[in-house]
mmCIF file of C-alpha atoms in Angstrom:
data_model
loop_
_atom_site.group_PDB
_atom_site.id
_atom_site.type_symbol
_atom_site.label_atom_id
_atom_site.label_comp_id
_atom_site.label_asym_id
_atom_site.label_seq_id
_atom_site.Cartn_x
_atom_site.Cartn_y
_atom_site.Cartn_z
ATOM 1 C CA UNK A 20 137.668 97.135 88.668
ATOM 2 C CA UNK A 21 137.683 96.927 92.424
ATOM 3 C CA UNK A 22 138.750 93.311 92.685
ATOM 4 C CA UNK A 23 140.653 90.610 90.839
ATOM 5 C CA UNK A 24 138.761 89.699 87.709
ATOM 6 C CA UNK A 25 139.029 86.333 85.969
ATOM 7 C CA UNK A 26 137.591 85.243 82.661
ATOM 8 C CA UNK A 27 135.910 83.159 81.571
ATOM 9 C CA UNK A 28 134.103 82.086 84.730
ATOM 10 C CA UNK A 29 133.448 78.688 83.190
ATOM 11 C CA UNK A 30 135.194 76.885 80.353
ATOM 12 C CA UNK A 31 134.314 73.529 78.848
ATOM 13 C CA UNK A 32 136.764 72.073 76.378
ATOM 14 C CA UNK A 33 137.565 68.811 74.679
ATOM 15 C CA UNK A 34 140.575 66.744 75.573
ATOM 16 C CA UNK A 35 143.559 67.769 73.481
ATOM 17 C CA UNK A 36 142.486 71.351 72.906
ATOM 18 C CA UNK A 37 144.414 74.385 74.167
ATOM 19 C CA UNK A 38 142.814 76.853 76.593
ATOM 20 C CA UNK A 39 143.687 80.335 77.814
ATOM 21 C CA UNK A 40 142.579 81.696 81.138
ATOM 22 C CA UNK A 41 142.785 85.399 81.885
ATOM 23 C CA UNK A 42 143.404 87.330 85.089
ATOM 24 C CA UNK A 43 143.072 91.078 85.645
ATOM 25 C CA UNK A 44 144.674 91.946 88.969
ATOM 26 C CA UNK A 45 143.753 94.849 91.215
ATOM 27 C CA UNK A 46 145.173 98.064 89.784
ATOM 28 C CA UNK A 47 148.598 98.825 91.225
ATOM 29 C CA UNK A 48 149.251 95.317 92.492
ATOM 30 C CA UNK A 49 152.696 94.233 91.427
ATOM 31 C CA UNK A 50 152.517 90.585 92.459
ATOM 32 C CA UNK A 51 150.261 88.055 90.773
ATOM 33 C CA UNK A 52 149.730 84.376 91.576
ATOM 34 C CA UNK A 53 147.978 81.436 89.951
ATOM 35 C CA UNK A 54 146.576 78.526 91.947
ATOM 36 C CA UNK A 55 144.604 75.415 91.070
ATOM 37 C CA UNK A 56 141.884 73.756 93.142
ATOM 38 C CA UNK A 57 141.031 70.239 92.018
ATOM 39 C CA UNK A 58 138.064 68.252 93.296
ATOM 40 C CA UNK A 59 139.008 66.693 96.604
ATOM 41 C CA UNK A 60 142.376 68.424 96.626
ATOM 42 C CA UNK A 61 143.544 71.531 98.352
ATOM 43 C CA UNK A 62 144.595 74.677 96.591
ATOM 44 C CA UNK A 63 147.919 74.210 94.825
ATOM 45 C CA UNK A 64 150.307 77.006 93.921
ATOM 46 C CA UNK A 65 151.212 77.187 90.243
ATOM 47 C CA UNK A 66 153.233 80.337 89.511
ATOM 48 C CA UNK A 67 154.168 83.734 90.941
ATOM 49 C CA UNK A 68 154.812 86.934 88.997
ATOM 50 C CA UNK A 69 156.563 90.053 90.228
ATOM 51 C CA UNK A 70 155.960 92.592 87.535
ATOM 52 C CA UNK A 71 156.294 90.781 84.225
ATOM 53 C CA UNK A 72 158.813 88.202 85.400
ATOM 54 C CA UNK A 73 158.069 84.877 87.052
ATOM 55 C CA UNK A 74 160.716 84.116 89.677
ATOM 56 C CA UNK A 75 158.785 81.118 90.981
ATOM 57 C CA UNK A 76 157.288 78.659 88.502
ATOM 58 C CA UNK A 77 157.796 75.675 90.753
ATOM 59 C CA UNK A 78 154.113 74.721 90.898
ATOM 60 C CA UNK A 79 153.474 74.309 87.181
ATOM 61 C CA UNK A 80 152.626 70.585 86.873
ATOM 62 C CA UNK A 81 153.990 69.979 83.377
ATOM 63 C CA UNK A 82 155.386 71.725 80.315
ATOM 64 C CA UNK A 83 151.841 71.899 78.940
ATOM 65 C CA UNK A 84 151.248 74.716 81.391
ATOM 66 C CA UNK A 85 152.630 78.207 80.808
ATOM 67 C CA UNK A 86 151.799 81.710 81.882
ATOM 68 C CA UNK A 87 152.730 85.220 80.928
ATOM 69 C CA UNK A 88 152.097 88.678 82.221
ATOM 70 C CA UNK A 89 152.255 91.832 80.161
ATOM 71 C CA UNK A 90 152.490 95.478 81.160
ATOM 72 C CA UNK A 91 152.716 94.446 84.786
ATOM 73 C CA UNK A 92 148.988 93.851 84.709
ATOM 74 C CA UNK A 93 146.978 91.191 82.864
ATOM 75 C CA UNK A 94 148.141 87.589 83.038
ATOM 76 C CA UNK A 95 147.220 84.635 80.867
ATOM 77 C CA UNK A 96 147.540 81.003 81.922
ATOM 78 C CA UNK A 97 147.713 78.674 78.932
ATOM 79 C CA UNK A 98 147.163 74.934 79.069
ATOM 80 C CA UNK A 99 148.122 73.077 75.911
ATOM 81 C CA UNK A 100 146.713 69.696 74.875
ATOM 82 C CA UNK A 101 144.340 69.619 77.830
ATOM 83 C CA UNK A 102 143.807 66.380 79.722
ATOM 84 C CA UNK A 103 140.888 65.348 81.923
ATOM 85 C CA UNK A 104 143.049 65.680 85.022
ATOM 86 C CA UNK A 105 143.410 69.394 84.213
ATOM 87 C CA UNK A 106 139.755 69.862 85.196
ATOM 88 C CA UNK A 107 139.781 72.192 88.196
ATOM 89 C CA UNK A 108 139.060 75.706 89.366
ATOM 90 C CA UNK A 109 141.952 78.006 88.495
ATOM 91 C CA UNK A 110 142.287 80.918 90.882
ATOM 92 C CA UNK A 111 144.273 84.078 90.422
ATOM 93 C CA UNK A 112 145.393 86.390 93.211
ATOM 94 C CA UNK A 113 147.268 89.662 93.412
ATOM 95 C CA UNK A 114 148.970 91.594 96.170
ATOM 96 C CA UNK A 115 150.232 95.158 96.533
ATOM 97 C CA UNK A 116 153.877 96.213 96.554
ATOM 98 C CA UNK A 117 155.574 94.970 99.708
ATOM 99 C CA UNK A 118 156.726 98.451 100.674
ATOM 100 C CA UNK A 119 153.152 99.616 101.183
ATOM 101 C CA UNK A 120 151.884 100.291 104.671
ATOM 102 C CA UNK A 121 149.093 97.743 104.657
ATOM 103 C CA UNK A 122 149.710 94.241 105.898
ATOM 104 C CA UNK A 123 152.326 92.655 103.703
ATOM 105 C CA UNK A 124 151.642 89.830 101.354
ATOM 106 C CA UNK A 125 147.888 89.682 101.709
ATOM 107 C CA UNK A 126 146.683 88.000 98.549
ATOM 108 C CA UNK A 127 143.362 89.060 97.087
ATOM 109 C CA UNK A 128 141.663 86.318 95.125
ATOM 110 C CA UNK A 129 139.426 86.328 92.087
ATOM 111 C CA UNK A 130 136.353 84.101 91.798
ATOM 112 C CA UNK A 131 138.200 81.647 89.585
ATOM 113 C CA UNK A 132 137.709 79.921 86.253
ATOM 114 C CA UNK A 133 136.094 76.500 86.400
ATOM 115 C CA UNK A 134 137.689 74.374 83.680
ATOM 116 C CA UNK A 135 136.041 71.154 82.573
ATOM 117 C CA UNK A 136 137.877 68.910 80.140
ATOM 118 C CA UNK A 137 135.625 66.332 78.489
ATOM 119 C CA UNK B 15 158.325 70.099 101.677
ATOM 120 C CA UNK B 16 155.805 72.184 103.600
ATOM 121 C CA UNK B 17 152.531 70.412 104.364
ATOM 122 C CA UNK B 18 149.474 71.992 105.932
ATOM 123 C CA UNK B 19 146.825 69.886 107.668
ATOM 124 C CA UNK B 20 143.426 71.006 108.891
ATOM 125 C CA UNK B 21 141.304 69.197 111.420
ATOM 126 C CA UNK B 22 138.426 68.493 111.387
ATOM 127 C CA UNK B 23 137.569 68.184 107.702
ATOM 128 C CA UNK B 24 133.933 68.981 108.458
ATOM 129 C CA UNK B 25 132.059 70.347 111.425
ATOM 130 C CA UNK B 26 128.357 70.847 112.146
ATOM 131 C CA UNK B 27 127.234 72.941 115.099
ATOM 132 C CA UNK B 28 124.047 74.643 116.280
ATOM 133 C CA UNK B 29 123.857 78.405 116.165
ATOM 134 C CA UNK B 30 125.448 80.171 119.109
ATOM 135 C CA UNK B 31 128.222 77.686 119.785
ATOM 136 C CA UNK B 32 131.844 78.712 120.117
ATOM 137 C CA UNK B 33 134.146 76.577 118.004
ATOM 138 C CA UNK B 34 137.799 76.007 117.186
ATOM 139 C CA UNK B 35 139.337 75.051 113.857
ATOM 140 C CA UNK B 36 142.818 73.607 113.861
ATOM 141 C CA UNK B 37 145.687 73.965 111.435
ATOM 142 C CA UNK B 38 149.157 72.441 111.598
ATOM 143 C CA UNK B 39 152.190 72.871 109.352
ATOM 144 C CA UNK B 40 155.379 70.869 109.109
ATOM 145 C CA UNK B 41 157.987 73.594 108.462
ATOM 146 C CA UNK B 42 158.142 76.477 110.933
ATOM 147 C CA UNK B 43 160.068 78.667 108.472
ATOM 148 C CA UNK B 44 157.070 80.670 107.305
ATOM 149 C CA UNK B 45 156.564 84.320 106.365
ATOM 150 C CA UNK B 46 153.002 84.505 107.649
ATOM 151 C CA UNK B 47 149.841 82.464 108.135
ATOM 152 C CA UNK B 48 146.432 83.353 106.798
ATOM 153 C CA UNK B 49 142.933 82.103 107.388
ATOM 154 C CA UNK B 50 140.544 82.353 104.451
ATOM 155 C CA UNK B 51 136.868 81.739 103.966
ATOM 156 C CA UNK B 52 135.550 80.152 100.756
ATOM 157 C CA UNK B 53 131.879 80.150 99.849
ATOM 158 C CA UNK B 54 130.611 77.716 97.181
ATOM 159 C CA UNK B 55 131.401 78.978 93.697
ATOM 160 C CA UNK B 56 133.195 82.010 95.054
ATOM 161 C CA UNK B 57 136.784 83.066 95.477
ATOM 162 C CA UNK B 58 138.641 83.285 98.749
ATOM 163 C CA UNK B 59 138.141 85.987 101.347
ATOM 164 C CA UNK B 60 141.033 86.713 103.686
ATOM 165 C CA UNK B 61 139.855 86.673 107.299
ATOM 166 C CA UNK B 62 142.986 87.075 109.369
ATOM 167 C CA UNK B 63 146.703 87.298 108.680
ATOM 168 C CA UNK B 64 149.303 86.614 111.361
ATOM 169 C CA UNK B 65 152.897 87.624 110.659
ATOM 170 C CA UNK B 66 155.516 85.087 111.740
ATOM 171 C CA UNK B 67 156.544 87.339 114.637
ATOM 172 C CA UNK B 68 153.004 87.638 115.975
ATOM 173 C CA UNK B 69 151.028 85.331 118.281
ATOM 174 C CA UNK B 70 147.449 86.217 117.452
ATOM 175 C CA UNK B 71 145.061 88.429 115.543
ATOM 176 C CA UNK B 72 141.438 89.309 116.219
ATOM 177 C CA UNK B 73 138.654 90.559 114.013
ATOM 178 C CA UNK B 74 135.155 90.751 115.437
ATOM 179 C CA UNK B 75 134.062 87.282 116.504
ATOM 180 C CA UNK B 76 137.190 85.700 115.024
ATOM 181 C CA UNK B 77 140.473 85.110 116.793
ATOM 182 C CA UNK B 78 143.441 83.346 115.268
ATOM 183 C CA UNK B 79 146.521 82.232 117.144
ATOM 184 C CA UNK B 80 149.908 81.133 115.897
ATOM 185 C CA UNK B 81 152.499 78.958 117.633
ATOM 186 C CA UNK B 82 155.243 78.828 115.060
ATOM 187 C CA UNK B 83 157.568 76.630 117.074
ATOM 188 C CA UNK B 84 155.019 73.858 117.338
ATOM 189 C CA UNK B 85 153.654 74.433 113.836
ATOM 190 C CA UNK B 86 150.107 75.133 114.905
ATOM 191 C CA UNK B 87 147.379 77.702 114.434
ATOM 192 C CA UNK B 88 143.805 77.832 115.643
ATOM 193 C CA UNK B 89 140.851 79.848 114.436
ATOM 194 C CA UNK B 90 138.319 80.541 117.162
ATOM 195 C CA UNK B 91 134.815 81.574 116.135
ATOM 196 C CA UNK B 92 132.623 82.942 118.904
ATOM 197 C CA UNK B 93 128.842 82.741 118.954
ATOM 198 C CA UNK B 94 128.570 81.039 115.575
ATOM 199 C CA UNK B 95 125.839 82.092 113.134
ATOM 200 C CA UNK B 96 124.311 80.363 110.085
ATOM 201 C CA UNK B 97 126.076 82.963 107.937
ATOM 202 C CA UNK B 98 129.389 81.538 109.121
ATOM 203 C CA UNK B 99 128.695 78.368 107.132
ATOM 204 C CA UNK B 100 131.529 78.044 104.613
ATOM 205 C CA UNK B 101 134.848 76.308 104.073
ATOM 206 C CA UNK B 102 137.696 77.728 106.119
ATOM 207 C CA UNK B 103 141.184 77.434 104.693
ATOM 208 C CA UNK B 104 144.479 77.843 106.478
ATOM 209 C CA UNK B 105 147.540 78.799 104.426
ATOM 210 C CA UNK B 106 151.159 79.545 105.184
ATOM 211 C CA UNK B 107 153.261 81.846 103.037
ATOM 212 C CA UNK B 108 156.708 80.452 102.320
ATOM 213 C CA UNK B 109 159.699 82.441 103.528
ATOM 214 C CA UNK B 110 160.413 83.737 100.044
ATOM 215 C CA UNK B 111 156.941 85.241 100.034
ATOM 216 C CA UNK B 112 156.133 83.695 96.674
ATOM 217 C CA UNK B 113 153.612 80.958 97.379
ATOM 218 C CA UNK B 114 150.789 80.150 99.764
ATOM 219 C CA UNK B 115 150.620 76.518 100.857
ATOM 220 C CA UNK B 116 147.043 75.594 101.715
ATOM 221 C CA UNK B 117 145.390 73.001 103.868
ATOM 222 C CA UNK B 118 142.379 71.172 102.469
ATOM 223 C CA UNK B 119 140.010 73.156 104.628
ATOM 224 C CA UNK B 120 137.340 72.650 107.247
ATOM 225 C CA UNK B 121 133.763 72.810 105.995
ATOM 226 C CA UNK B 122 131.595 74.392 108.660
ATOM 227 C CA UNK B 123 127.825 74.153 108.838
ATOM 228 C CA UNK B 124 125.967 76.211 111.422
ATOM 229 C CA UNK B 125 122.309 75.343 111.829
ATOM 230 C CA UNK B 126 119.667 77.747 113.100
#
């Protein structure tokens, strides 16, 4: 597709269940990022991928959170044993290779997945 | 730890006014600074990106400035329109280029 695609757009789950959130970046974008936007909070960085590796995982809030990326494309963010404080909008972004001529490090965002933990 | 602050948190203006949104950051070691727009229920749209070596960028009615030494950026919107109503987010990219650090945003309402 033309933009970053995230699915599902909305997810309601019960406390204690595991959830998987999916991100399809823009074709050809090598960098992928996950962010979280909680009610009343700003956007918080979670994890950064370059290709299939994650050199910066510093924003993951606990070991219940993990993410992977396969084939240098699709990424999945997994939250295990969800808690109510995990309720937020999870945003994914991608950016093109840094050697490209266009402005470096512009991140293109998806519409997000709204997660509600009951 | 880098912190980004945006003032004001909310702003209401009549159509046609020129306005300024402010952003400050605590660590001047940044790769770049971006201004985004967020509409309710939507993702983020990049408005302007200023590299750390630049002082300002312009796009249409928008002008963003960067004073890295003082840790400040402003977004100037000329001749505001109701369609400009949205939340405006300022973000700095860390020097490693791996993470955007966001402010909490300024919610703008332009009345006709």
